[in-house]
C-alpha cells in the first residue's frame, strides 16, 4: 500500500502568520468589584491600570501571552526533558546537543535535560532518576509511534518521584514544515520549482502504528503547502511502505524528473543515511538545530505545561497524550477563531518562546 501524494492548492504569495494551538488560555485580569465609586480622576487611573494589565499580555501579530503555569502556584518551571531515540552514528549526539543549546538560548533559565531511549547516554531512565519536582518529556520524534504512546509513559510510571507528563511529538506542525523547507533550500532545492516536473519524497523512520502514518501524511501536506503546492510523497526507512526507492519510482512514473528527498529526522543516523543514499537528486540534511525546530520543541513543552490538571504517578501515563480528535478539534477551533485559515494551508506559524 502506498501513501497518496500531498498536492493541495498553492498558498498565498506571502507567508501568513498563525497563532499556535495552546491547550489552555488563562482568564483575563479583572477589576475590584468591591471598590467604592470613583471620581473622574480615579476612573481615569483605574482605566489606565486595567489597560496596562491587558496590554502586558499582548505580543506582536496579535498573539496574547498566556501565563506558563507550573504544577503548582509558586513553583519553578518544570524541567524540559528532550527525549531522543539514540544512534550509533557519532554525529548524532553533537547534533542533538546543538539543538538543545538553541532551545536554551531561546528560553534562558529553563532547565533542559537530555535522555535517550537507547544506544546513547544518558538514557532516559537515568535522566529521570536524577530529577526532582516536575518534568515535561518532549519527544524529538515526529509521530505517535510506539515510543511516544508506550515507552515514554512507561518511563514516567517508573519514576513515581516526579510530577510529569509527555508532550506531543514534533509532528505534524507548520514549524516542522518550515524546518524541512529550510533544509531543502540549503541542499539546493530551487526557490521557484517547476510544479509539473518537481516533487519531494518525505523520508521518515516509519512505524506500524496507523496514527503515526496519519501524522506523517499531515506533515507531507504541510510541506507541500510550504513548497507552493509541489507534490510530496511520504516514504519510510522501515516498518511501512513505500520505501524511498519505491516512492521515487512512483513519482518518476507520474512524470516527475526532479525529485528531492526531505529528511524528517532530528539527527544523522542509519535511517537518515540510508534514505539519502536513494535520492536521485537533492538530499536534504536532517533537521538538527534548525531554528524552527528549536521553537517547536519549546512550543510542545508549553502546550504540555498548559494542560490541566497536572497529573502525577499513574495518572501521568494514562493522560499524557490527548487523543487526536481532542487535539485536532481544539486546534481547529482556535485556528478559525484567531486566523480564519485552513490549518494545513498555512505557510508558517509564529510561536512565542
Tab-separated table of C-alpha atoms in Angstrom:
chain	number	residue	atom	x	y	z
A	1	UNK	CA	0.000	0.000	0.000
A	2	UNK	CA	1.329	3.454	-0.852
A	3	UNK	CA	0.603	6.849	0.592
A	4	UNK	CA	-1.286	9.374	-1.577
A	5	UNK	CA	0.683	12.312	-2.888
A	6	UNK	CA	0.003	15.512	-0.992
A	7	UNK	CA	-0.907	18.155	-3.569
A	8	UNK	CA	-3.025	20.995	-2.099
A	9	UNK	CA	-3.762	24.314	-3.809
A	10	UNK	CA	-0.898	26.801	-3.904
A	11	UNK	CA	-0.745	29.069	-0.809
A	12	UNK	CA	-0.786	32.878	-0.909
A	13	UNK	CA	2.331	34.597	-2.186
A	14	UNK	CA	3.264	35.961	1.225
A	15	UNK	CA	3.567	33.874	4.383
A	16	UNK	CA	0.606	34.011	6.678
A	17	UNK	CA	1.318	34.077	10.426
A	18	UNK	CA	-0.832	31.783	12.512
A	19	UNK	CA	-1.236	31.599	16.244
A	20	UNK	CA	-0.206	28.321	17.834
A	21	UNK	CA	-2.757	25.931	19.258
A	22	UNK	CA	-2.239	26.078	23.003
A	23	UNK	CA	-4.054	23.779	25.378
A	24	UNK	CA	-5.105	26.438	27.835
A	25	UNK	CA	-5.766	30.151	27.988
A	26	UNK	CA	-5.548	31.958	31.296
A	27	UNK	CA	-8.532	34.037	32.446
A	28	UNK	CA	-8.467	37.745	31.854
A	29	UNK	CA	-7.481	40.010	34.741
A	30	UNK	CA	-10.492	41.547	36.449
A	31	UNK	CA	-11.138	44.664	38.495
A	32	UNK	CA	-12.048	45.056	42.144
A	33	UNK	CA	-15.828	44.762	42.249
A	34	UNK	CA	-15.998	45.840	45.906
A	35	UNK	CA	-14.372	49.250	45.388
A	36	UNK	CA	-16.276	52.462	46.050
A	37	UNK	CA	-17.479	54.585	43.111
A	38	UNK	CA	-14.632	56.525	41.528
A	39	UNK	CA	-14.487	60.174	40.556
A	40	UNK	CA	-13.253	61.275	37.108
A	41	UNK	CA	-9.570	61.252	38.109
A	42	UNK	CA	-9.841	57.922	39.904
A	43	UNK	CA	-11.765	56.431	36.994
A	44	UNK	CA	-9.037	57.507	34.582
A	45	UNK	CA	-6.411	55.927	36.837
A	46	UNK	CA	-8.400	52.700	37.053
A	47	UNK	CA	-8.849	52.526	33.265
A	48	UNK	CA	-5.121	53.090	32.759
A	49	UNK	CA	-4.276	50.317	35.207
A	50	UNK	CA	-6.680	47.895	33.522
A	51	UNK	CA	-5.327	48.706	30.052
A	52	UNK	CA	-1.766	48.249	31.303
A	53	UNK	CA	-2.669	44.831	32.702
A	54	UNK	CA	-4.244	43.717	29.439
A	55	UNK	CA	-1.562	45.161	27.167
A	56	UNK	CA	1.155	43.425	29.182
A	57	UNK	CA	-0.269	40.155	27.851
A	58	UNK	CA	-0.240	41.167	24.185
A	59	UNK	CA	2.575	40.437	21.746
A	60	UNK	CA	3.259	41.321	18.131
A	61	UNK	CA	0.986	39.835	15.443
A	62	UNK	CA	-1.966	39.983	17.854
A	63	UNK	CA	-0.915	36.958	19.899
A	64	UNK	CA	-1.710	37.039	23.581
A	65	UNK	CA	0.941	35.996	26.047
A	66	UNK	CA	-0.581	33.408	28.362
A	67	UNK	CA	0.999	32.636	31.712
A	68	UNK	CA	3.078	29.475	31.755
A	69	UNK	CA	1.874	27.835	34.951
A	70	UNK	CA	3.846	25.101	36.659
A	71	UNK	CA	2.259	22.221	38.510
A	72	UNK	CA	1.514	24.432	41.497
A	73	UNK	CA	1.460	28.129	42.245
A	74	UNK	CA	4.877	29.497	43.045
A	75	UNK	CA	6.794	26.505	41.718
A	76	UNK	CA	9.611	26.960	39.242
A	77	UNK	CA	9.064	25.885	35.656
A	78	UNK	CA	9.210	22.117	35.140
A	79	UNK	CA	12.339	20.692	33.590
A	80	UNK	CA	12.199	20.150	29.845
A	81	UNK	CA	13.467	16.636	29.155
A	82	UNK	CA	14.211	16.235	25.460
A	83	UNK	CA	13.883	12.567	24.519
A	84	UNK	CA	15.997	11.462	21.569
A	85	UNK	CA	15.964	7.979	20.094
A	86	UNK	CA	19.699	7.445	20.103
A	87	UNK	CA	22.078	6.366	17.347
A	88	UNK	CA	25.460	4.740	16.830
A	89	UNK	CA	26.312	7.477	14.316
A	90	UNK	CA	28.963	9.667	16.002
A	91	UNK	CA	27.373	12.793	14.510
A	92	UNK	CA	24.047	12.235	16.257
A	93	UNK	CA	24.872	13.278	19.819
A	94	UNK	CA	26.634	16.563	18.905
A	95	UNK	CA	23.675	17.407	16.662
A	96	UNK	CA	21.183	16.890	19.496
A	97	UNK	CA	23.331	18.955	21.860
A	98	UNK	CA	23.397	21.789	19.300
A	99	UNK	CA	19.591	21.707	19.094
A	100	UNK	CA	19.240	21.861	22.881
A	101	UNK	CA	21.746	24.720	23.068
A	102	UNK	CA	19.499	26.657	20.716
A	103	UNK	CA	16.472	25.813	22.884
A	104	UNK	CA	18.294	27.131	25.958
A	105	UNK	CA	19.219	30.312	24.117
A	106	UNK	CA	15.554	30.890	23.253
A	107	UNK	CA	14.415	30.357	26.857
A	108	UNK	CA	17.212	31.474	29.228
A	109	UNK	CA	16.906	29.978	32.679
A	110	UNK	CA	14.840	26.973	31.616
A	111	UNK	CA	16.271	23.689	32.841
A	112	UNK	CA	16.797	21.486	29.770
A	113	UNK	CA	17.974	17.893	30.056
A	114	UNK	CA	18.508	15.082	27.549
A	115	UNK	CA	17.531	11.434	27.744
A	116	UNK	CA	17.840	8.692	25.108
A	117	UNK	CA	15.538	5.765	24.508
A	118	UNK	CA	18.514	3.583	23.571
A	119	UNK	CA	22.061	3.469	22.162
A	120	UNK	CA	23.338	6.739	23.692
A	121	UNK	CA	23.899	8.101	27.168
A	122	UNK	CA	22.328	9.487	29.167
A	123	UNK	CA	19.476	7.021	28.944
A	124	UNK	CA	16.056	8.438	29.725
A	125	UNK	CA	15.673	6.352	32.883
A	126	UNK	CA	18.945	7.740	34.261
A	127	UNK	CA	17.967	11.320	33.490
A	128	UNK	CA	14.597	10.945	35.219
A	129	UNK	CA	16.205	9.306	38.243
A	130	UNK	CA	18.370	12.383	38.806
A	131	UNK	CA	15.482	14.868	38.586
A	132	UNK	CA	13.151	16.093	41.296
A	133	UNK	CA	9.920	18.045	41.094
A	134	UNK	CA	8.160	18.440	37.767
A	135	UNK	CA	9.263	17.462	34.270
A	136	UNK	CA	7.855	17.586	30.747
A	137	UNK	CA	9.134	14.930	28.354
A	138	UNK	CA	9.353	16.348	24.828
A	139	UNK	CA	9.922	13.569	22.276
A	140	UNK	CA	12.302	14.549	19.476
A	141	UNK	CA	10.191	12.291	17.289
A	142	UNK	CA	7.670	13.133	14.601
A	143	UNK	CA	4.605	10.982	15.138
A	144	UNK	CA	2.568	8.935	17.581
A	145	UNK	CA	4.514	5.712	17.251
A	146	UNK	CA	5.245	3.125	19.932
A	147	UNK	CA	7.947	5.185	21.644
A	148	UNK	CA	5.615	8.140	22.205
A	149	UNK	CA	2.469	6.239	23.142
A	150	UNK	CA	4.072	3.459	25.232
A	151	UNK	CA	7.766	3.858	26.072
A	152	UNK	CA	7.639	7.438	27.339
A	153	UNK	CA	4.548	6.987	29.551
A	154	UNK	CA	6.172	3.816	30.910
A	155	UNK	CA	9.302	5.805	31.759
A	156	UNK	CA	7.194	8.200	33.828
A	157	UNK	CA	5.469	5.284	35.530
A	158	UNK	CA	8.911	4.059	36.570
A	159	UNK	CA	9.741	7.481	38.067
A	160	UNK	CA	6.989	7.979	40.687
A	161	UNK	CA	9.073	10.639	42.452
A	162	UNK	CA	8.378	13.019	39.547
A	163	UNK	CA	5.328	15.055	38.613
A	164	UNK	CA	5.457	14.562	34.870
A	165	UNK	CA	3.760	14.438	31.538
A	166	UNK	CA	4.621	13.636	27.954
A	167	UNK	CA	4.325	16.354	25.321
A	168	UNK	CA	3.058	15.713	21.816
A	169	UNK	CA	5.621	14.650	19.199
A	170	UNK	CA	7.117	17.337	16.989
A	171	UNK	CA	4.903	16.488	14.030
A	172	UNK	CA	2.721	17.475	12.463
A	173	UNK	CA	3.128	21.249	12.817
A	174	UNK	CA	3.800	24.168	10.438
A	175	UNK	CA	7.101	24.885	12.205
A	176	UNK	CA	8.237	21.388	11.242
A	177	UNK	CA	7.326	22.103	7.628
A	178	UNK	CA	9.329	25.329	7.901
A	179	UNK	CA	12.389	23.426	9.103
A	180	UNK	CA	12.039	20.803	6.347
A	181	UNK	CA	11.692	23.551	3.763
A	182	UNK	CA	14.784	25.314	5.110
A	183	UNK	CA	16.923	22.192	4.883
A	184	UNK	CA	15.730	21.561	1.315
A	185	UNK	CA	16.747	25.081	0.288
A	186	UNK	CA	20.158	24.633	1.916
A	187	UNK	CA	20.643	21.465	-0.157
A	188	UNK	CA	19.948	23.322	-3.402
A	189	UNK	CA	16.198	22.950	-3.861
A	190	UNK	CA	15.007	25.760	-6.177
A	191	UNK	CA	13.172	28.760	-4.753
A	192	UNK	CA	10.700	28.616	-7.649
A	193	UNK	CA	10.487	24.961	-8.747
A	194	UNK	CA	8.626	23.788	-11.834
A	195	UNK	CA	5.473	22.245	-10.419
A	196	UNK	CA	4.778	19.673	-13.116
A	197	UNK	CA	8.350	18.310	-13.043
A	198	UNK	CA	9.407	18.679	-9.391
A	199	UNK	CA	8.387	16.506	-6.446
A	200	UNK	CA	9.642	15.685	-2.958
A	201	UNK	CA	9.939	12.404	-1.090
A	202	UNK	CA	9.375	12.942	2.647
A	203	UNK	CA	11.656	10.344	4.252
A	204	UNK	CA	10.964	9.274	7.844
A	205	UNK	CA	11.758	6.347	10.097
A	206	UNK	CA	8.416	4.558	9.826
A	207	UNK	CA	6.101	2.852	12.298
A	208	UNK	CA	3.457	0.145	12.317
A	209	UNK	CA	1.096	2.479	14.177
A	210	UNK	CA	-1.688	3.845	11.988
A	211	UNK	CA	-1.706	7.093	13.957
A	212	UNK	CA	1.972	7.638	13.149
A	213	UNK	CA	1.304	7.156	9.423
A	214	UNK	CA	-1.509	9.710	9.633
A	215	UNK	CA	0.883	12.161	11.299
A	216	UNK	CA	3.417	11.703	8.503
A	217	UNK	CA	0.720	12.249	5.882
A	218	UNK	CA	-0.217	15.560	7.559
A	219	UNK	CA	3.439	16.591	7.657
A	220	UNK	CA	3.554	15.905	3.925
A	221	UNK	CA	0.533	18.140	3.315
A	222	UNK	CA	2.063	20.940	5.361
A	223	UNK	CA	5.364	20.680	3.492
A	224	UNK	CA	3.575	20.619	0.149
A	225	UNK	CA	1.751	23.810	1.077
A	226	UNK	CA	5.012	25.425	2.189
A	227	UNK	CA	6.557	24.494	-1.167
A	228	UNK	CA	3.753	26.160	-3.099
A	229	UNK	CA	1.850	23.001	-3.988
A	230	UNK	CA	4.780	20.797	-5.043
A	231	UNK	CA	3.738	17.122	-4.631
A	232	UNK	CA	5.128	15.466	-1.510
A	233	UNK	CA	5.032	11.685	-1.081
A	234	UNK	CA	5.829	10.173	2.355
A	235	UNK	CA	8.263	7.248	2.393
A	236	UNK	CA	9.779	5.171	5.168
A	237	UNK	CA	13.056	3.576	6.172
A	238	UNK	CA	11.345	0.685	7.966
A	239	UNK	CA	8.037	-0.836	9.112
A	240	UNK	CA	5.858	0.892	6.491
A	241	UNK	CA	5.530	1.442	2.758
A	242	UNK	CA	6.512	2.855	0.394
A	243	UNK	CA	10.273	2.887	0.854
A	244	UNK	CA	12.259	5.791	-0.571
A	245	UNK	CA	13.221	3.872	-3.778
A	246	UNK	CA	9.572	2.864	-4.251
A	247	UNK	CA	8.416	6.458	-3.784
A	248	UNK	CA	10.981	7.687	-6.289
A	249	UNK	CA	9.734	5.164	-8.857
A	250	UNK	CA	6.111	6.177	-8.261
A	251	UNK	CA	6.895	9.863	-8.771
A	252	UNK	CA	9.006	9.157	-11.840
A	253	UNK	CA	6.141	7.166	-13.370
A	254	UNK	CA	3.900	10.196	-12.857
A	255	UNK	CA	6.201	12.425	-14.894
A	256	UNK	CA	8.378	13.997	-12.210
A	257	UNK	CA	12.066	14.032	-13.152
A	258	UNK	CA	13.340	16.460	-10.489
A	259	UNK	CA	12.869	14.578	-7.234
A	260	UNK	CA	14.353	15.697	-3.911
A	261	UNK	CA	14.393	13.853	-0.594
A	262	UNK	CA	13.465	15.741	2.582
A	263	UNK	CA	14.837	14.183	5.783
A	264	UNK	CA	12.292	14.040	8.610
A	265	UNK	CA	14.993	13.051	11.103
A	266	UNK	CA	16.293	15.001	14.071
A	267	UNK	CA	19.911	13.933	13.645
A	268	UNK	CA	22.174	11.845	11.412
A	269	UNK	CA	21.825	8.100	11.805
A	270	UNK	CA	21.433	4.842	9.931
A	271	UNK	CA	17.936	5.562	8.627
A	272	UNK	CA	18.768	9.114	7.548
A	273	UNK	CA	21.886	7.961	5.722
A	274	UNK	CA	20.036	5.073	4.092
A	275	UNK	CA	17.250	7.336	2.813
A	276	UNK	CA	19.653	9.984	1.488
A	277	UNK	CA	21.568	7.332	-0.451
A	278	UNK	CA	18.446	6.593	-2.509
A	279	UNK	CA	17.873	10.215	-3.546
A	280	UNK	CA	18.076	10.648	-7.322
A	281	UNK	CA	18.965	14.309	-6.864
A	282	UNK	CA	18.905	16.670	-3.910
A	283	UNK	CA	19.010	15.071	-0.452
A	284	UNK	CA	18.372	17.437	2.446
A	285	UNK	CA	20.234	17.097	5.737
A	286	UNK	CA	18.489	16.061	8.968
A	287	UNK	CA	16.781	18.914	10.789
A	288	UNK	CA	19.336	19.221	13.597
A	289	UNK	CA	19.446	22.645	15.221
A	290	UNK	CA	17.260	24.427	12.693
A	291	UNK	CA	15.768	27.476	14.478
A	292	UNK	CA	12.200	26.464	13.639
A	293	UNK	CA	12.736	23.046	15.227
A	294	UNK	CA	14.053	24.636	18.436
A	295	UNK	CA	10.961	26.856	18.590
A	296	UNK	CA	8.779	23.809	18.042
A	297	UNK	CA	10.418	21.962	20.950
A	298	UNK	CA	9.507	24.877	23.230
A	299	UNK	CA	6.009	25.061	21.790
A	300	UNK	CA	5.358	21.402	22.593
A	301	UNK	CA	6.760	21.955	26.092
A	302	UNK	CA	4.430	24.899	26.655
A	303	UNK	CA	1.429	23.003	25.325
A	304	UNK	CA	2.076	20.181	27.778
A	305	UNK	CA	2.549	22.606	30.682
A	306	UNK	CA	-0.763	24.305	29.967
A	307	UNK	CA	-2.768	21.118	30.146
A	308	UNK	CA	-4.696	20.764	33.387
A	309	UNK	CA	-4.800	19.049	35.772
A	310	UNK	CA	-1.124	18.299	36.391
A	311	UNK	CA	-1.156	14.518	36.666
A	312	UNK	CA	1.265	12.543	38.786
A	313	UNK	CA	2.196	8.875	39.025
A	314	UNK	CA	-0.159	6.549	37.160
A	315	UNK	CA	-2.247	9.494	36.013
A	316	UNK	CA	0.676	10.883	34.077
A	317	UNK	CA	0.989	7.769	31.948
A	318	UNK	CA	-2.759	7.451	31.483
A	319	UNK	CA	-3.313	11.056	30.419
A	320	UNK	CA	-0.031	12.199	28.904
A	321	UNK	CA	-1.224	12.444	25.301
A	322	UNK	CA	-4.595	13.885	24.262
A	323	UNK	CA	-6.465	11.903	21.659
A	324	UNK	CA	-6.030	13.024	18.049
A	325	UNK	CA	-9.687	14.006	17.959
A	326	UNK	CA	-9.364	16.238	21.034
A	327	UNK	CA	-6.161	17.819	19.770
A	328	UNK	CA	-7.398	18.400	16.245
A	329	UNK	CA	-10.766	19.802	17.369
A	330	UNK	CA	-9.131	22.218	19.796
A	331	UNK	CA	-6.561	23.273	17.237
A	332	UNK	CA	-9.231	23.740	14.567
A	333	UNK	CA	-11.422	25.907	16.817
A	334	UNK	CA	-8.514	28.066	17.950
A	335	UNK	CA	-7.156	28.479	14.433
A	336	UNK	CA	-10.503	29.541	12.968
A	337	UNK	CA	-11.083	31.959	15.823
A	338	UNK	CA	-7.658	33.585	15.570
A	339	UNK	CA	-6.725	33.441	11.900
A	340	UNK	CA	-9.693	32.210	9.874
A	341	UNK	CA	-7.466	29.948	7.755
A	342	UNK	CA	-7.005	26.258	6.994
A	343	UNK	CA	-4.510	24.675	9.479
A	344	UNK	CA	-2.880	22.631	6.699
A	345	UNK	CA	-2.695	25.548	4.295
A	346	UNK	CA	-0.711	27.995	6.381
A	347	UNK	CA	2.871	28.613	5.375
A	348	UNK	CA	4.382	29.008	8.813
A	349	UNK	CA	3.475	29.585	12.425
A	350	UNK	CA	4.821	32.163	14.843
A	351	UNK	CA	5.226	30.718	18.320
A	352	UNK	CA	6.064	32.753	21.399
A	353	UNK	CA	9.184	31.430	23.087
